[in-house]
Amino acid sequence: MADSETPQRIQFGEEIHPVKTSTSKVYNKDASLSEKNGFDIEDRALQIANADLNRKKKQTYTGWMLMWLAYQSTGVIYGDIGTSPLYVYSSTFTSQPSYDDLVGALSIIIWTLTLMVSVKYMFIVLAADDDGEGGTFALYSLLAKYSNIVRRDPNTTGTVKMKRHLTDELKPMNKGVRSFIENSVAARIALKILGVLGVSMVMADGVLTPAQSVLGAIQGIEVAKPGISSATIVGTSCAILVLLFAIQPFGTTKIASSFAPIVMIWLLFNACSGIYNLAKYDHSVLKAFSPYFAGAYLVRNGEDGWRSLGGLLLAFTGVEALFADLGAFSKRAIQISWLCLAFPCLLLAYIGQAAFISQDATGTAYTNPFFNTVPPGSFYFSLVIAILAAIVASQAMITGAFQLLMQVMNMSYAPHIKLVHTSRLFHGQVYMPMANILLMIGTVIVTAAYSNTTRLGNAYGVCVVCVTLITTSMVTLVAIIKWRINIFIVVFLFLVFACLDGVYLSSALTKVPTGAWFTLMLAAILSFIFVLWRFGKENQWAAEAEDRFQPSHLLTTGAHGEVKLTPAFGGGTVTKVDGVGIFFDKVGDLVPIVFAQFVKKFSARPEIIVFFHMRQISTPTIPEAERYIIQRTAIPGCYRMTARHGYNDTIVSPDLGRVIIEQLVLFVTRDHTSSASSASSVDHSPEVQAELEIINKAAQAQMVYIMGKEQMTIKKGTNIARAVFLWMFLWIRENSRTKMADIGLPFDNLVEVGFVKEI
């Protein structure tokens, strides 16, 4: 780079764009990164960085890979919604329903699955992904790329591309909506709250879903053995749940591939059972495909019909996890598995159960609709497959929780916890050990506390409908601002789906006093933690911004070549210390805070300085030849090195110093050889040879890794409420930070530079 102090902000986009460097050279996106002739080494480094950060993270699958993903998605995302035939009718009716009420309830189920899941989610919501990720927070992140509604983390600003449409590219009314949410503080806060609430509610329901599904299946034993104790059912359920969480480290691909046959057999068994009951008992229930009977049911039953929607909504619970799991699979895979398998099988299951219940002389079939309506001789098979399917049902929420937490951490709404990518092929499949343990504990406690699906049903469902309404609202804004669809069309569709969500929500809210308060309280606690962390991070960024400046603002070169502090920092001479100092830089441009603090405190600098920044790319691995980007800075003997790495690459290791020196030698010599020694053995110009000797001499003297130890305190005079929130943030931050012992560097070569920041 000709001007080493020009910050290079290189951003993600839909494709790799040609980029003009400071030397006014323009490189095409198709240029080979390995081509050496005619390129300056620093311009090539910049080209690699541009290609890297303009890379589209979303993966696209076709052919056999798409079908494999569709197969896998069947084993994860349809567990919850797929096992709803176990309990929907029993949660809806308190006594034997009349024929008209049964047909009316079936009609509501059919049209809810059609409109809410097949139309809204499959064809509209899944299209509103953020680089392949789904969920309400992905919607919030997507809106943030197309409108100025968030304050960004300065550590990642350069890796996120704003895709905001130009003013003349939007219709006047669409432009007005965007201007409103950008300029209204209340609108921005509301969107933030909606995004956080959506995530929190999905995770709160994620604690209940495994308990609801597994208990619902284990209770089927009561049909065969009525005298079985509640303690046995609860204990068995808890043991199954612990086993389920214990297998999560195997990863989504292995788990989904193992679970998919179970779900497919379960869905096909439900379809066959439905066809059998429909053919044998009462095919007249097929008239429920007419929406007239849904409306007539609600009109005829009045308030009781409205309240019964709280049970009928269980037919589509799990749809919010379906969207959250989008990052682990893909839109096309989910559409294929739903429309070709899950949707028709579920319709046949509900229709067949209605046909049996309508002719049930005992008047008790509705109390356990699945086990009471299976074909003769298949009860024990149905019990086994139902238990297995119920275990799988929990997987949708577990996988969804991991996906959502990853999004929340990426947007700086939660402290970073350990994240493990479990697949080299599918980059969105992740596992979080700490989250897995917390979910397991919460689920087991809930299972033991509620002990049966009737009590759990009272707590279940409110958050699901809240999330669907939040999703409807945020997708509406995406359609207006990103897709630029005519606002009248968008508003019409919004009203249709918002009315459906609203009716279900109003009925579900009646469950709050009888159990739903628990999930709402849990969601409120999670939301508070997320917002608190973001509040603290924004205050931290503001404090750290004071130390973000160009190298020339800190150091200057005297008349005789000596390095001095600028007058703003005292103007003293900075002495050289033999050795290589590797300063860890979390931002990747300007001067690392740790270096500024080191120089100000000691008025000294290592002979060779490396600002070392790590940038993770959404890919399993980066080839060694393309991993390191090196640039000079305005400080003599100082280099900026960016290590681009995939999630399976190990960068920080005991021999990191050796790798850095090798890369510096390759950079200085412009010679792409395999090792430092072979590079040094080539004849070079006197200037290059002198620089190589300085680097090698410094490396032989000592190698020191220098990291910052930032201590944050609360400014004096801060009002009590703000101080309390900041104290809570600092407590969480201190207890979630990576310890020096876990870094993996030689401990006797490690130096921490402590400094205090007031927030």
Short mmCIF file of C-alpha atoms in Angstrom, two decimals, residues 382-666:
data_model
loop_
_atom_site.label_atom_id
_atom_site.label_comp_id
_atom_site.label_asym_id
_atom_site.label_seq_id
_atom_site.Cartn_x
_atom_site.Cartn_y
_atom_site.Cartn_z
CA SER A 382 -47.12 -47.12 17.51
CA LEU A 383 -45.96 -46.73 21.13
CA VAL A 384 -42.34 -47.42 20.23
CA ILE A 385 -42.33 -45.16 17.17
CA ALA A 386 -44.17 -42.41 19.08
CA ILE A 387 -41.57 -42.44 21.86
CA LEU A 388 -38.76 -42.32 19.32
CA ALA A 389 -40.47 -39.52 17.38
CA ALA A 390 -41.03 -37.58 20.62
CA ILE A 391 -37.33 -37.79 21.40
CA VAL A 392 -36.60 -36.43 17.94
CA ALA A 393 -39.17 -33.66 18.50
CA SER A 394 -36.86 -32.06 21.02
CA GLN A 395 -34.05 -31.85 18.47
CA ALA A 396 -35.70 -29.05 16.51
CA MET A 397 -35.60 -26.70 19.47
CA ILE A 398 -32.11 -27.73 20.54
CA THR A 399 -30.68 -27.12 17.06
CA GLY A 400 -32.68 -23.89 16.80
CA ALA A 401 -31.33 -22.67 20.14
CA PHE A 402 -27.74 -23.15 18.92
CA GLN A 403 -28.48 -21.28 15.67
CA LEU A 404 -30.16 -18.38 17.46
CA LEU A 405 -27.43 -18.06 20.08
CA MET A 406 -24.84 -17.88 17.32
CA GLN A 407 -26.73 -14.97 15.73
CA VAL A 408 -27.14 -13.20 19.07
CA MET A 409 -23.40 -13.48 19.79
CA ASN A 410 -22.49 -12.24 16.31
CA MET A 411 -24.61 -9.12 16.88
CA SER A 412 -22.99 -8.52 20.31
CA TYR A 413 -26.13 -9.19 22.33
CA ALA A 414 -24.58 -11.99 24.39
CA PRO A 415 -21.11 -12.91 25.65
CA HIS A 416 -19.23 -15.33 23.45
CA ILE A 417 -19.35 -18.92 24.61
CA LYS A 418 -17.62 -21.89 23.04
CA LEU A 419 -19.02 -22.74 19.61
CA VAL A 420 -18.12 -25.90 17.68
CA HIS A 421 -18.78 -26.30 13.96
CA THR A 422 -19.81 -29.91 13.48
CA SER A 423 -19.72 -30.23 9.69
CA ARG A 424 -17.18 -29.46 6.97
CA LEU A 425 -19.90 -29.48 4.31
CA PHE A 426 -22.68 -27.51 5.98
CA HIS A 427 -21.18 -24.43 7.60
CA GLY A 428 -24.26 -23.44 9.61
CA GLN A 429 -24.38 -26.59 11.72
CA VAL A 430 -23.01 -25.78 15.17
CA TYR A 431 -22.96 -27.08 18.74
CA MET A 432 -22.54 -25.10 21.98
CA PRO A 433 -21.54 -27.16 25.03
CA MET A 434 -22.54 -24.58 27.66
CA ALA A 435 -25.92 -23.87 26.04
CA ASN A 436 -26.53 -27.61 25.77
CA ILE A 437 -25.94 -28.13 29.50
CA LEU A 438 -28.18 -25.20 30.51
CA LEU A 439 -30.99 -26.39 28.21
CA MET A 440 -30.75 -29.91 29.62
CA ILE A 441 -30.97 -28.68 33.22
CA GLY A 442 -33.93 -26.42 32.44
CA THR A 443 -35.80 -29.13 30.53
CA VAL A 444 -35.36 -31.76 33.24
CA ILE A 445 -36.54 -29.32 35.94
CA VAL A 446 -39.62 -28.39 33.88
CA THR A 447 -40.42 -32.06 33.20
CA ALA A 448 -40.27 -32.89 36.91
CA ALA A 449 -42.22 -29.77 37.94
CA TYR A 450 -45.12 -30.06 35.47
CA SER A 451 -45.22 -33.89 35.31
CA ASN A 452 -47.95 -34.21 32.63
CA THR A 453 -48.83 -32.76 29.21
CA THR A 454 -52.10 -31.22 30.39
CA ARG A 455 -50.29 -28.90 32.80
CA LEU A 456 -47.50 -28.34 30.29
CA GLY A 457 -50.07 -27.51 27.60
CA ASN A 458 -51.27 -24.62 29.73
CA ALA A 459 -47.75 -23.18 29.73
CA TYR A 460 -47.02 -24.02 26.12
CA GLY A 461 -47.93 -22.12 22.98
CA VAL A 462 -48.09 -18.47 24.04
CA CYS A 463 -44.49 -17.75 23.09
CA VAL A 464 -44.91 -19.62 19.79
CA VAL A 465 -47.76 -17.38 18.65
CA CYS A 466 -45.96 -14.26 19.88
CA VAL A 467 -42.98 -15.22 17.75
CA THR A 468 -45.14 -15.83 14.65
CA LEU A 469 -46.66 -12.35 15.06
CA ILE A 470 -43.22 -10.77 15.53
CA THR A 471 -42.01 -12.65 12.45
CA THR A 472 -44.99 -11.40 10.42
CA SER A 473 -44.26 -7.80 11.41
CA MET A 474 -40.54 -7.95 10.65
CA VAL A 475 -40.95 -9.78 7.34
CA THR A 476 -43.39 -7.02 6.36
CA LEU A 477 -40.61 -4.46 6.82
CA VAL A 478 -38.21 -6.68 4.86
CA ALA A 479 -40.71 -6.83 1.99
CA ILE A 480 -41.02 -3.03 1.97
CA ILE A 481 -37.36 -2.07 2.45
CA LYS A 482 -35.37 -4.96 0.94
CA TRP A 483 -37.70 -6.56 -1.60
CA ARG A 484 -39.25 -3.16 -2.54
CA ILE A 485 -42.71 -4.68 -3.10
CA ASN A 486 -45.67 -2.33 -3.54
CA ILE A 487 -46.69 -1.26 -0.06
CA PHE A 488 -50.41 -1.89 -0.64
CA ILE A 489 -49.76 -5.55 -1.51
CA VAL A 490 -47.54 -5.90 1.54
CA VAL A 491 -50.08 -4.30 3.88
CA PHE A 492 -52.87 -6.55 2.58
CA LEU A 493 -50.84 -9.71 3.22
CA PHE A 494 -49.73 -8.36 6.58
CA LEU A 495 -53.33 -7.82 7.67
CA VAL A 496 -54.31 -11.36 6.61
CA PHE A 497 -51.51 -13.08 8.50
CA ALA A 498 -51.51 -10.65 11.43
CA CYS A 499 -55.22 -11.34 11.95
CA LEU A 500 -54.55 -15.09 12.04
CA ASP A 501 -51.67 -14.60 14.48
CA GLY A 502 -53.70 -12.16 16.55
CA VAL A 503 -56.70 -14.46 16.94
CA TYR A 504 -54.51 -17.34 18.13
CA LEU A 505 -52.51 -15.04 20.40
CA SER A 506 -55.60 -13.60 22.05
CA SER A 507 -56.79 -17.12 22.86
CA ALA A 508 -53.35 -18.29 24.01
CA LEU A 509 -53.06 -15.35 26.43
CA THR A 510 -55.87 -16.88 28.48
CA LYS A 511 -53.29 -19.52 29.49
CA VAL A 512 -51.06 -16.97 31.22
CA PRO A 513 -52.56 -17.35 34.72
CA THR A 514 -52.58 -21.16 34.49
CA GLY A 515 -48.98 -21.73 33.40
CA ALA A 516 -47.91 -19.59 30.43
CA TRP A 517 -46.51 -17.02 32.86
CA PHE A 518 -43.50 -19.30 33.27
CA THR A 519 -42.35 -19.10 29.64
CA LEU A 520 -43.08 -15.38 29.49
CA MET A 521 -41.03 -14.83 32.63
CA LEU A 522 -38.17 -16.93 31.24
CA ALA A 523 -38.30 -15.00 27.95
CA ALA A 524 -38.26 -11.69 29.87
CA ILE A 525 -35.16 -12.77 31.83
CA LEU A 526 -33.32 -13.82 28.65
CA SER A 527 -34.32 -10.57 26.91
CA PHE A 528 -33.02 -8.55 29.85
CA ILE A 529 -29.66 -10.34 29.71
CA PHE A 530 -29.35 -9.80 25.95
CA VAL A 531 -30.26 -6.10 26.13
CA LEU A 532 -28.04 -5.59 29.19
CA TRP A 533 -25.05 -7.09 27.37
CA ARG A 534 -25.64 -4.91 24.30
CA PHE A 535 -26.01 -1.82 26.53
CA GLY A 536 -22.70 -2.59 28.20
CA LYS A 537 -20.92 -3.30 24.90
CA GLU A 538 -22.05 0.01 23.42
CA ASN A 539 -20.62 1.81 26.45
CA GLN A 540 -17.41 -0.20 26.10
CA TRP A 541 -17.09 0.73 22.41
CA ALA A 542 -17.55 4.39 23.26
CA ALA A 543 -14.77 4.22 25.86
CA GLU A 544 -12.40 2.33 23.56
CA ALA A 545 -13.01 4.75 20.68
CA GLU A 546 -10.75 7.26 22.44
CA ASP A 547 -7.74 5.02 21.71
CA ARG A 548 -8.54 4.36 18.06
CA PHE A 549 -6.17 6.44 15.92
CA GLN A 550 -3.64 6.26 13.10
CA PRO A 551 0.01 5.33 13.83
CA SER A 552 1.12 8.90 12.99
CA HIS A 553 -1.04 10.20 15.83
CA LEU A 554 1.00 8.14 18.32
CA LEU A 555 4.55 8.01 16.89
CA THR A 556 6.67 10.18 14.67
CA THR A 557 10.18 9.91 13.22
CA GLY A 558 12.80 12.46 14.28
CA ALA A 559 15.40 14.17 12.09
CA HIS A 560 17.98 11.44 12.75
CA GLY A 561 15.57 8.54 12.23
CA GLU A 562 14.75 8.02 15.90
CA VAL A 563 11.15 7.15 16.81
CA LYS A 564 9.44 9.54 19.24
CA LEU A 565 6.04 9.92 20.79
CA THR A 566 4.01 12.73 19.30
CA PRO A 567 3.55 15.89 21.41
CA ALA A 568 0.03 14.74 22.31
CA PHE A 569 1.63 11.84 24.25
CA GLY A 570 4.58 13.69 25.78
CA GLY A 571 7.04 13.76 22.88
CA GLY A 572 9.58 11.44 24.54
CA THR A 573 12.01 9.23 22.63
CA VAL A 574 10.93 5.63 22.17
CA THR A 575 13.82 3.23 22.63
CA LYS A 576 14.17 -0.04 20.75
CA VAL A 577 14.24 -3.36 22.57
CA ASP A 578 15.80 -6.42 20.91
CA GLY A 579 13.26 -9.01 19.83
CA VAL A 580 9.92 -9.45 18.09
CA GLY A 581 6.76 -8.15 19.73
CA ILE A 582 3.50 -9.69 18.53
CA PHE A 583 0.62 -7.43 19.58
CA PHE A 584 -2.81 -9.06 19.37
CA ASP A 585 -5.22 -6.76 17.57
CA LYS A 586 -8.96 -7.44 17.77
CA VAL A 587 -9.95 -4.69 15.31
CA GLY A 588 -7.57 -5.16 12.39
CA ASP A 589 -6.92 -1.54 11.46
CA LEU A 590 -5.53 1.64 13.06
CA VAL A 591 -3.34 1.19 16.16
CA PRO A 592 -4.13 -1.70 18.54
CA ILE A 593 -5.03 -0.38 21.99
CA VAL A 594 -2.51 -2.75 23.59
CA PHE A 595 0.35 -1.28 21.51
CA ALA A 596 -0.62 2.29 22.36
CA GLN A 597 -0.72 1.43 26.05
CA PHE A 598 2.63 -0.42 25.87
CA VAL A 599 4.45 2.47 24.22
CA LYS A 600 2.93 5.11 26.50
CA LYS A 601 3.82 3.15 29.64
CA PHE A 602 7.38 2.06 28.74
CA SER A 603 8.50 4.59 26.08
CA ALA A 604 9.92 1.54 24.34
CA ARG A 605 9.10 -0.70 21.41
CA PRO A 606 10.33 -4.07 20.15
CA GLU A 607 12.71 -3.93 17.21
CA ILE A 608 10.19 -5.81 15.06
CA ILE A 609 6.50 -5.15 15.69
CA VAL A 610 3.65 -7.27 14.38
CA PHE A 611 0.02 -6.20 14.77
CA PHE A 612 -1.62 -9.63 14.65
CA HIS A 613 -5.33 -9.81 13.81
CA MET A 614 -7.37 -13.01 13.36
CA ARG A 615 -10.37 -13.01 11.02
CA GLN A 616 -12.61 -16.08 10.92
CA ILE A 617 -14.19 -16.89 7.58
CA SER A 618 -17.38 -18.88 7.12
CA THR A 619 -15.63 -21.91 5.67
CA PRO A 620 -13.97 -24.99 7.20
CA THR A 621 -10.39 -24.12 6.22
CA ILE A 622 -8.28 -21.57 4.35
CA PRO A 623 -5.31 -22.82 2.26
CA GLU A 624 -1.95 -21.99 3.84
CA ALA A 625 -0.89 -19.97 0.79
CA GLU A 626 -3.90 -17.64 1.13
CA ARG A 627 -4.12 -17.49 4.92
CA TYR A 628 -1.92 -14.50 5.78
CA ILE A 629 -2.25 -10.89 4.64
CA ILE A 630 0.70 -8.62 5.52
CA GLN A 631 0.99 -4.86 5.13
CA ARG A 632 3.50 -2.27 6.25
CA THR A 633 2.57 0.57 8.55
CA ALA A 634 4.00 4.08 8.94
CA ILE A 635 6.02 2.86 11.94
CA PRO A 636 9.51 1.61 10.91
CA GLY A 637 9.89 -2.13 11.45
CA CYS A 638 6.15 -2.55 12.05
CA TYR A 639 3.89 -4.88 10.07
CA ARG A 640 0.18 -5.56 10.16
CA MET A 641 -0.65 -9.25 9.72
CA THR A 642 -4.16 -10.62 9.29
CA ALA A 643 -4.62 -14.37 9.69
CA ARG A 644 -7.64 -15.51 7.72
CA HIS A 645 -8.83 -18.83 9.06
CA GLY A 646 -11.72 -21.23 8.74
CA TYR A 647 -13.53 -22.61 11.76
CA ASN A 648 -11.49 -25.84 11.65
CA ASP A 649 -8.11 -24.09 11.36
CA THR A 650 -5.86 -23.69 14.41
CA ILE A 651 -4.01 -20.38 14.36
CA VAL A 652 -2.92 -19.74 17.95
CA SER A 653 -0.46 -22.48 18.90
CA PRO A 654 2.92 -22.74 20.67
CA ASP A 655 4.77 -22.28 17.34
CA LEU A 656 2.79 -19.19 16.27
CA GLY A 657 5.94 -17.04 16.46
CA ARG A 658 7.83 -19.27 14.04
CA VAL A 659 4.93 -19.13 11.57
CA ILE A 660 4.78 -15.33 11.79
CA ILE A 661 8.53 -14.96 11.14
CA GLU A 662 8.30 -17.30 8.14
CA GLN A 663 5.45 -15.25 6.72
CA LEU A 664 7.36 -11.99 7.30
CA VAL A 665 10.38 -13.37 5.43
CA LEU A 666 8.17 -14.46 2.53
#
